[in-house]
Amino acid sequence: MKVLTVVGARPQFVKAAAVSRALVAQGTTEILVHTGQHYDDNMSEAFFRELNIPAPTLNLGIGGGNHGAQTGRMMQALEDAVLQHNPDWVLVYGDTNSTMAGALVAAKLHTPIAHVEAGLRSFDRKMPEEVNRVVTDHVSSLLFAPTQVAVNNLKNEGLGNVPTVISGDVMYDVALHYAAQADETSRALQTYNLNTKNFVLATVHRAENTDNLENLNAVFGGLNQVAQSLPVVLPLHPRTASALKTNGLDKAFPNITFTEPLGYLDMLSLLKHAAVVATDSGGVQKEAFFQSTPCVTLRTTTEWTELLDSGWNRLQPPTSPQEVALAILSTKGTTGQPMQAYGTGNAATIIAQALNEAKA
Ligand code: UD1
């Protein structure tokens, strides 16, 4: 069996780390195609090195740009790659422009598509990720839904007849696999002068927060207020760095400890030792839960509703600095209910085997 995997953005490298390992273990040939959507060393190659992901067979070097231009350039180059390698499957992850570009190209070439993280929905079509998810699920031949909620979403959209496997969450596999290594090797606490369970780990990169000045001010103003009493460390995504700079806000939040984007092991360590995680990322919400750290999601919706139901996560839309700060500070010391919604850490093996069986 030959699988052509499309990755492009940071969270996809993490997910591919688990599935690539499982594919190799069962003797599958994987053509790993990196679209180049993320390209800085600390957003891309650092993850390949740290997580021992095989070097991409092909890097398309697409880079940034507006949605249409970026997706179009990806599709043009991916079409050549799929034609050249003629795989049994095109495997795509999550909800980025790289995901949708891979899915659309494969659909037009009649190559079966398998989608990891199928069925997630925020029900907000203004999010580019929601459009990418819906399109990808609707052209896929095999859907890997991480949870029962995701399966229900697929059924409600009329996709109940498409082969669907509840795989669990591949990010959980990766978190378990690297837990001991992060404990042993990460020096992030010392580097940023942080004490365990006495700081907030924050990440902000979603367009709805970075591209709207009121939201940007509410989120960063809130984090800056929190940091008066509880240290806040914030690895800065390039999109957010650019939004702060463009709006003249790059020096406006002096209490926050800004860092460059961090590697996976340092993030794992900070997620474990943080008192609270505050984020607008989908992956980081789950990663906080894997470390039993409570999370505040700085958005109006989340796709990972199990985290809300179990009390590990709460939504705090970017309404005002005061409300954002209060939500974060009042989450310190809270916990949620025990929960097994994301599987048992063998999602990647389930996915690799299902690809093999469905092909046969
Ligand atoms: C993308 C995904 C988002 C995902 C996120 C993970 C889409 C629509 N969005 O958002 O779903 O949560 O990745 O991080 O696909 N940039 C750099 N260096 C890099 C990468 C990006 O400078 O290594 C710049 C780009 O040039 C661009 C901006 O950051 O100006 C945003 O990058 P882009 O890939 O468009 O989307 P993300 O915000 O990273």
Coordinates of C-alpha atoms and ligand atoms in Angstrom, one line a residue:
M1 CA 0.0 0.0 0.0
K2 CA 1.2 3.5 -0.8
V3 CA -0.1 6.5 1.1
L4 CA 0.6 10.1 0.1
T5 CA 0.4 12.3 3.3
V6 CA -0.1 16.0 3.0
V7 CA 1.1 18.2 5.9
G8 CA 1.9 21.9 6.0
A9 CA 1.2 23.5 9.4
R10 CA 2.7 22.9 12.8
P11 CA -0.1 20.8 14.4
Q12 CA 0.0 18.5 11.4
F13 CA 3.6 17.7 12.0
V14 CA 2.7 16.6 15.5
K15 CA -0.2 14.4 14.2
A16 CA 1.9 12.9 11.4
A17 CA 4.6 12.0 13.9
A18 CA 2.3 9.3 15.4
V19 CA 0.7 8.1 12.2
S20 CA 3.9 8.0 10.1
R21 CA 5.5 5.8 12.8
A22 CA 2.5 3.4 12.7
L23 CA 2.6 3.3 8.9
V24 CA 6.2 2.4 8.8
A25 CA 5.6 -0.3 11.5
Q26 CA 3.1 -2.1 9.3
G27 CA 5.4 -1.8 6.2
T28 CA 3.4 0.9 4.3
T29 CA 5.2 3.1 1.9
E30 CA 4.5 6.8 2.8
I31 CA 5.2 9.7 0.5
L32 CA 5.3 12.7 2.9
V33 CA 4.5 15.9 1.1
H34 CA 5.0 19.2 3.0
T35 CA 3.2 22.1 1.4
G36 CA 5.5 24.6 3.0
Q37 CA 2.5 26.5 4.5
H38 CA 4.7 26.9 7.7
Y39 CA 8.3 27.4 6.8
D40 CA 10.2 29.1 9.6
D41 CA 12.6 26.6 11.3
N42 CA 10.9 26.9 14.7
M43 CA 7.4 26.4 13.0
S44 CA 8.5 23.4 10.8
E45 CA 11.8 21.7 10.7
A46 CA 12.3 21.9 14.4
F47 CA 9.3 19.5 14.8
F48 CA 10.7 17.1 12.2
R49 CA 13.9 16.9 14.1
E50 CA 12.5 16.7 17.6
L51 CA 9.7 14.2 16.8
N52 CA 11.9 12.1 14.5
I53 CA 9.5 12.5 11.6
P54 CA 11.1 11.3 8.3
A55 CA 12.2 14.2 6.1
P56 CA 9.4 15.1 3.6
T57 CA 9.7 13.3 0.3
L58 CA 8.7 16.7 -1.2
N59 CA 8.5 20.2 0.1
L60 CA 6.4 22.4 -2.2
G61 CA 7.6 25.7 -0.6
I62 CA 4.2 27.4 -0.9
G63 CA 4.6 29.8 2.1
G64 CA 2.0 32.4 3.1
G65 CA -0.5 34.5 1.2
N66 CA -4.2 35.1 1.0
H67 CA -6.5 32.1 1.1
G68 CA -7.2 31.8 -2.6
A69 CA -3.7 32.3 -3.7
Q70 CA -2.2 30.1 -1.1
T71 CA -4.7 27.3 -1.6
G72 CA -4.4 27.6 -5.4
R73 CA -0.6 27.3 -5.4
M74 CA -0.9 24.3 -3.1
M75 CA -3.4 22.6 -5.4
Q76 CA -1.3 23.1 -8.5
A77 CA 1.8 21.6 -6.9
L78 CA -0.1 18.8 -5.1
E79 CA -1.8 17.7 -8.4
D80 CA 1.7 17.1 -9.9
A81 CA 2.7 15.1 -6.8
V82 CA -0.4 12.9 -6.7
L83 CA -0.1 12.2 -10.5
Q84 CA 3.6 11.4 -10.1
H85 CA 3.2 9.0 -7.2
N86 CA -0.2 7.5 -7.9
P87 CA -0.9 6.6 -4.3
D88 CA -3.7 4.3 -2.9
W89 CA -4.7 7.0 -0.5
V90 CA -4.2 10.7 0.1
L91 CA -4.1 11.2 3.8
V92 CA -4.9 14.6 5.2
Y93 CA -5.1 16.0 8.8
G94 CA -7.2 18.6 10.5
D95 CA -8.5 21.8 9.0
T96 CA -5.8 24.0 7.4
N97 CA -5.6 25.2 3.9
S98 CA -3.1 22.4 3.2
T99 CA -5.7 19.9 4.3
M100 CA -8.4 21.2 1.9
A101 CA -6.0 21.6 -1.0
G102 CA -4.9 18.0 -0.7
A103 CA -8.5 16.8 -0.4
L104 CA -9.7 18.7 -3.4
V105 CA -6.8 17.6 -5.6
A106 CA -7.3 14.0 -4.7
A107 CA -11.0 14.2 -5.3
K108 CA -10.6 15.5 -8.8
L109 CA -8.0 12.8 -9.6
H110 CA -10.4 10.1 -8.1
T111 CA -7.8 9.1 -5.5
P112 CA -9.4 8.0 -2.2
I113 CA -9.0 10.5 0.6
A114 CA -8.7 9.6 4.3
H115 CA -9.3 12.5 6.7
V116 CA -7.9 12.4 10.3
E117 CA -9.9 14.6 12.6
A118 CA -13.1 14.2 10.6
G119 CA -16.4 15.5 12.0
L120 CA -15.2 18.4 14.1
R121 CA -17.4 21.4 13.9
S122 CA -17.6 24.9 15.4
F123 CA -20.7 25.7 13.3
D124 CA -19.1 29.0 12.5
R125 CA -18.5 29.3 8.7
K126 CA -16.7 32.6 9.2
M127 CA -13.7 30.5 10.5
P128 CA -11.5 29.4 7.5
E129 CA -10.9 26.2 9.4
E130 CA -14.6 25.3 9.4
V131 CA -14.9 25.7 5.7
N132 CA -11.8 23.5 5.3
R133 CA -13.2 20.8 7.5
V134 CA -16.6 20.7 5.9
V135 CA -15.2 20.5 2.3
T136 CA -12.6 17.9 3.3
D137 CA -15.1 15.6 5.0
H138 CA -17.5 15.8 2.1
V139 CA -15.0 14.6 -0.5
S140 CA -13.3 11.9 1.7
S141 CA -13.7 8.2 1.3
L142 CA -12.6 7.2 4.8
L143 CA -13.3 9.4 7.9
F144 CA -11.3 9.1 11.1
A145 CA -13.4 10.7 13.7
P146 CA -11.6 11.3 17.0
T147 CA -14.8 11.2 19.1
Q148 CA -18.4 10.1 19.2
V149 CA -19.4 13.8 19.0
A150 CA -17.6 14.0 15.7
V151 CA -19.4 10.9 14.4
N152 CA -22.7 12.5 15.3
N153 CA -21.8 15.7 13.4
L154 CA -20.9 13.7 10.3
K155 CA -24.3 11.8 10.5
N156 CA -26.2 15.1 10.9
E157 CA -24.5 16.4 7.7
G158 CA -25.7 13.4 5.7
L159 CA -22.3 11.6 5.8
G160 CA -23.5 8.6 7.8
N161 CA -23.0 6.3 4.8
V162 CA -19.3 7.2 4.4
P163 CA -17.0 4.6 6.1
T164 CA -16.1 6.1 9.5
V165 CA -13.8 4.9 12.2
I166 CA -13.7 6.3 15.7
S167 CA -10.0 6.4 16.1
G168 CA -9.4 8.4 19.2
D169 CA -7.1 11.4 19.0
V170 CA -3.6 11.1 17.5
M171 CA -2.4 14.0 19.6
Y172 CA -3.0 12.0 22.7
D173 CA -0.7 9.2 21.3
V174 CA 2.0 11.8 20.8
A175 CA 1.6 13.4 24.2
L176 CA 1.9 10.0 25.9
H177 CA 4.9 9.0 23.7
Y178 CA 7.0 12.1 24.5
A179 CA 5.9 12.6 28.2
A180 CA 9.0 11.1 29.8
Q181 CA 11.4 12.7 27.3
A182 CA 9.8 16.2 27.9
D183 CA 10.2 15.7 31.7
E184 CA 13.9 14.7 31.2
T185 CA 15.0 17.2 28.6
S186 CA 12.9 20.4 28.7
R187 CA 14.5 23.3 30.6
A188 CA 11.6 25.7 29.7
L189 CA 10.6 26.3 33.4
Q190 CA 14.1 27.4 34.3
T191 CA 14.6 29.4 31.0
Y192 CA 11.5 31.5 31.6
N193 CA 11.9 31.6 35.4
L194 CA 8.5 29.9 36.1
N195 CA 7.3 27.9 39.1
T196 CA 5.2 24.8 38.7
K197 CA 1.4 25.5 38.9
N198 CA 2.1 29.2 39.3
F199 CA 1.9 30.6 35.8
V200 CA -0.4 30.8 32.7
L201 CA 0.7 29.4 29.4
A202 CA -1.1 31.3 26.6
T203 CA -1.2 31.0 22.8
V204 CA -3.1 33.2 20.4
H205 CA -3.1 32.9 16.6
R206 CA -6.7 32.5 15.3
A207 CA -7.7 35.0 12.6
E208 CA -10.8 36.0 14.6
N209 CA -8.5 37.2 17.4
T210 CA -5.5 38.5 15.4
D211 CA -7.3 40.3 12.6
N212 CA -9.9 42.1 14.7
L213 CA -8.4 45.0 16.7
E214 CA -11.0 45.0 19.5
N215 CA -10.6 41.2 20.0
L216 CA -6.8 41.6 19.9
N217 CA -6.9 44.3 22.6
A218 CA -9.3 42.3 24.8
V219 CA -7.2 39.2 24.7
F220 CA -3.8 40.8 25.2
G221 CA -5.1 43.4 27.6
G222 CA -6.6 40.6 29.6
L223 CA -3.4 38.5 29.6
N224 CA -1.4 41.6 30.6
Q225 CA -3.8 42.1 33.6
V226 CA -3.4 38.5 34.6
A227 CA 0.4 38.9 34.5
Q228 CA 0.3 41.5 37.2
S229 CA -0.3 38.7 39.7
L230 CA 0.4 35.5 37.9
P231 CA 3.2 35.2 35.3
V232 CA 2.0 34.7 31.7
V233 CA 4.3 33.1 29.2
L234 CA 3.2 33.4 25.5
P235 CA 5.1 31.8 22.6
L236 CA 4.3 34.1 19.8
H237 CA 3.0 32.8 16.4
P238 CA 4.2 34.8 13.4
R239 CA 0.7 35.8 12.5
T240 CA 0.1 37.3 15.9
A241 CA 3.5 39.0 16.0
S242 CA 2.7 40.7 12.7
A243 CA -0.8 41.8 13.9
L244 CA 0.6 43.3 17.1
K245 CA 3.3 45.2 15.2
T246 CA 1.0 46.4 12.4
N247 CA -1.3 47.9 15.1
G248 CA 1.6 49.5 17.0
L249 CA 0.9 47.1 20.0
D250 CA 4.2 45.2 20.1
K251 CA 5.3 47.0 23.2
A252 CA 1.8 47.6 24.7
F253 CA 1.6 44.5 27.0
P254 CA 4.9 44.6 29.0
N255 CA 3.8 42.2 31.8
I256 CA 3.6 39.3 29.4
T257 CA 6.7 37.1 28.8
F258 CA 6.8 36.7 25.0
T259 CA 8.9 33.9 23.6
E260 CA 9.6 32.6 20.1
P261 CA 7.5 29.7 19.0
L262 CA 8.5 26.7 21.1
G263 CA 9.3 23.2 20.3
Y264 CA 7.0 20.3 21.1
L265 CA 8.9 19.1 24.2
D266 CA 9.0 22.5 25.8
M267 CA 5.3 23.0 25.1
L268 CA 4.6 19.6 26.7
S269 CA 6.5 20.6 29.8
L270 CA 4.8 24.0 30.1
L271 CA 1.4 22.5 29.5
K272 CA 2.0 20.1 32.4
H273 CA 3.3 22.7 34.8
A274 CA 1.0 25.6 34.0
A275 CA -1.7 26.6 36.5
V276 CA -4.0 27.5 33.6
V277 CA -3.7 27.3 29.8
A278 CA -5.4 30.2 27.9
T279 CA -5.6 29.6 24.2
D280 CA -7.5 29.9 20.9
S281 CA -5.9 26.8 19.4
G282 CA -7.8 23.6 19.0
G283 CA -4.9 21.3 19.7
V284 CA -3.7 23.2 22.8
Q285 CA -7.1 22.8 24.4
K286 CA -6.7 19.1 24.3
E287 CA -3.1 19.1 25.1
A288 CA -3.9 20.9 28.4
F289 CA -6.4 18.3 29.2
F290 CA -3.9 15.5 28.5
Q291 CA -1.8 17.1 31.2
S292 CA -4.7 17.6 33.6
T293 CA -4.3 21.4 33.4
P294 CA -7.5 23.5 33.2
C295 CA -8.0 25.6 30.1
V296 CA -9.7 28.8 29.1
T297 CA -10.5 29.0 25.4
L298 CA -10.4 32.6 24.1
R299 CA -13.2 32.1 21.5
T300 CA -17.0 32.0 21.2
T301 CA -17.0 28.3 20.2
T302 CA -15.0 25.2 20.4
E303 CA -15.0 22.0 18.3
W304 CA -13.9 19.9 21.4
T305 CA -17.2 20.1 23.3
E306 CA -16.3 17.1 25.6
L307 CA -13.8 19.4 27.3
L308 CA -16.6 21.9 28.2
D309 CA -19.0 19.2 29.3
S310 CA -16.4 17.6 31.6
G311 CA -15.3 21.0 33.1
W312 CA -11.7 20.9 31.9
N313 CA -12.3 23.9 29.6
R314 CA -14.4 27.0 29.5
L315 CA -15.1 29.5 26.8
Q316 CA -14.2 33.1 27.3
P317 CA -14.9 35.2 24.2
P318 CA -12.7 38.2 23.7
T319 CA -15.3 40.6 25.2
S320 CA -13.1 42.9 27.4
P321 CA -9.7 42.8 29.1
Q322 CA -11.4 42.6 32.5
E323 CA -13.6 39.6 31.6
V324 CA -10.7 37.8 30.0
A325 CA -8.5 38.3 33.0
L326 CA -11.2 37.3 35.5
A327 CA -12.0 34.1 33.5
I328 CA -8.3 33.1 33.6
L329 CA -7.6 33.9 37.2
S330 CA -10.8 32.2 38.4
T331 CA -9.8 29.0 36.6
K332 CA -6.7 28.6 38.6
G333 CA -7.0 25.6 40.9
T334 CA -10.1 24.1 39.2
T335 CA -10.3 20.6 37.7
G336 CA -12.8 18.7 35.6
Q337 CA -14.3 15.2 35.6
P338 CA -12.3 12.2 34.5
M339 CA -12.9 11.5 30.9
Q340 CA -11.8 9.0 28.2
A341 CA -13.3 10.6 25.1
Y342 CA -10.0 10.8 23.2
G343 CA -9.2 7.1 23.2
T344 CA -6.4 5.2 24.8
G345 CA -3.4 6.5 23.0
N346 CA -3.4 4.0 20.0
A347 CA -5.2 6.2 17.5
A348 CA -2.3 6.1 15.0
T349 CA -2.3 2.2 14.9
I350 CA -6.1 2.2 14.4
I351 CA -5.7 4.6 11.5
A352 CA -2.8 2.7 9.8
Q353 CA -4.6 -0.6 10.1
A354 CA -7.9 0.8 8.8
L355 CA -6.1 2.3 5.8
N356 CA -4.6 -1.1 5.0
E357 CA -7.9 -3.0 5.4
A358 CA -10.0 -0.5 3.5
K359 CA -7.5 -0.7 0.6
A360 CA -7.6 -4.5 0.6
Ligands
UD1_1 C1 -2.7 27.9 10.1 C2 -4.1 27.3 9.9 C3 -4.8 27.2 11.3 C4 -3.9 26.4 12.3 C5 -2.5 27.1 12.3 C6 -1.6 26.3 13.2 C7 -5.3 27.8 7.8 C8 -6.3 28.6 7.2 N1 -5.0 28.1 9.1 O1 -2.9 29.2 10.6 O2 -6.0 26.4 11.2 O3 -4.5 26.4 13.5 O4 -2.0 27.1 11.0 O5 -0.5 27.1 13.5 O6 -4.7 27.0 7.2 N2 4.1 32.6 8.9 C9 5.4 32.8 9.0 N3 6.3 31.7 9.3 C10 5.8 30.5 9.3 C11 4.4 30.3 9.1 C12 3.6 31.4 8.9 O7 5.9 33.9 9.0 O8 6.5 29.5 9.5 C13 3.2 33.7 8.6 C14 2.6 33.6 7.2 O9 3.5 34.1 6.2 C15 1.4 34.3 7.3 C16 1.0 34.1 8.7 O10 2.1 33.7 9.4 O11 1.5 35.7 7.1 C17 -0.1 33.1 8.9 O12 0.3 31.8 8.4 P1 -0.8 30.9 7.7 O13 -0.1 29.6 7.3 O14 -1.6 31.6 6.6 O15 -1.9 30.6 8.8 P2 -1.7 30.3 10.3 O16 -2.2 31.5 11.0 O17 -0.4 29.8 10.7

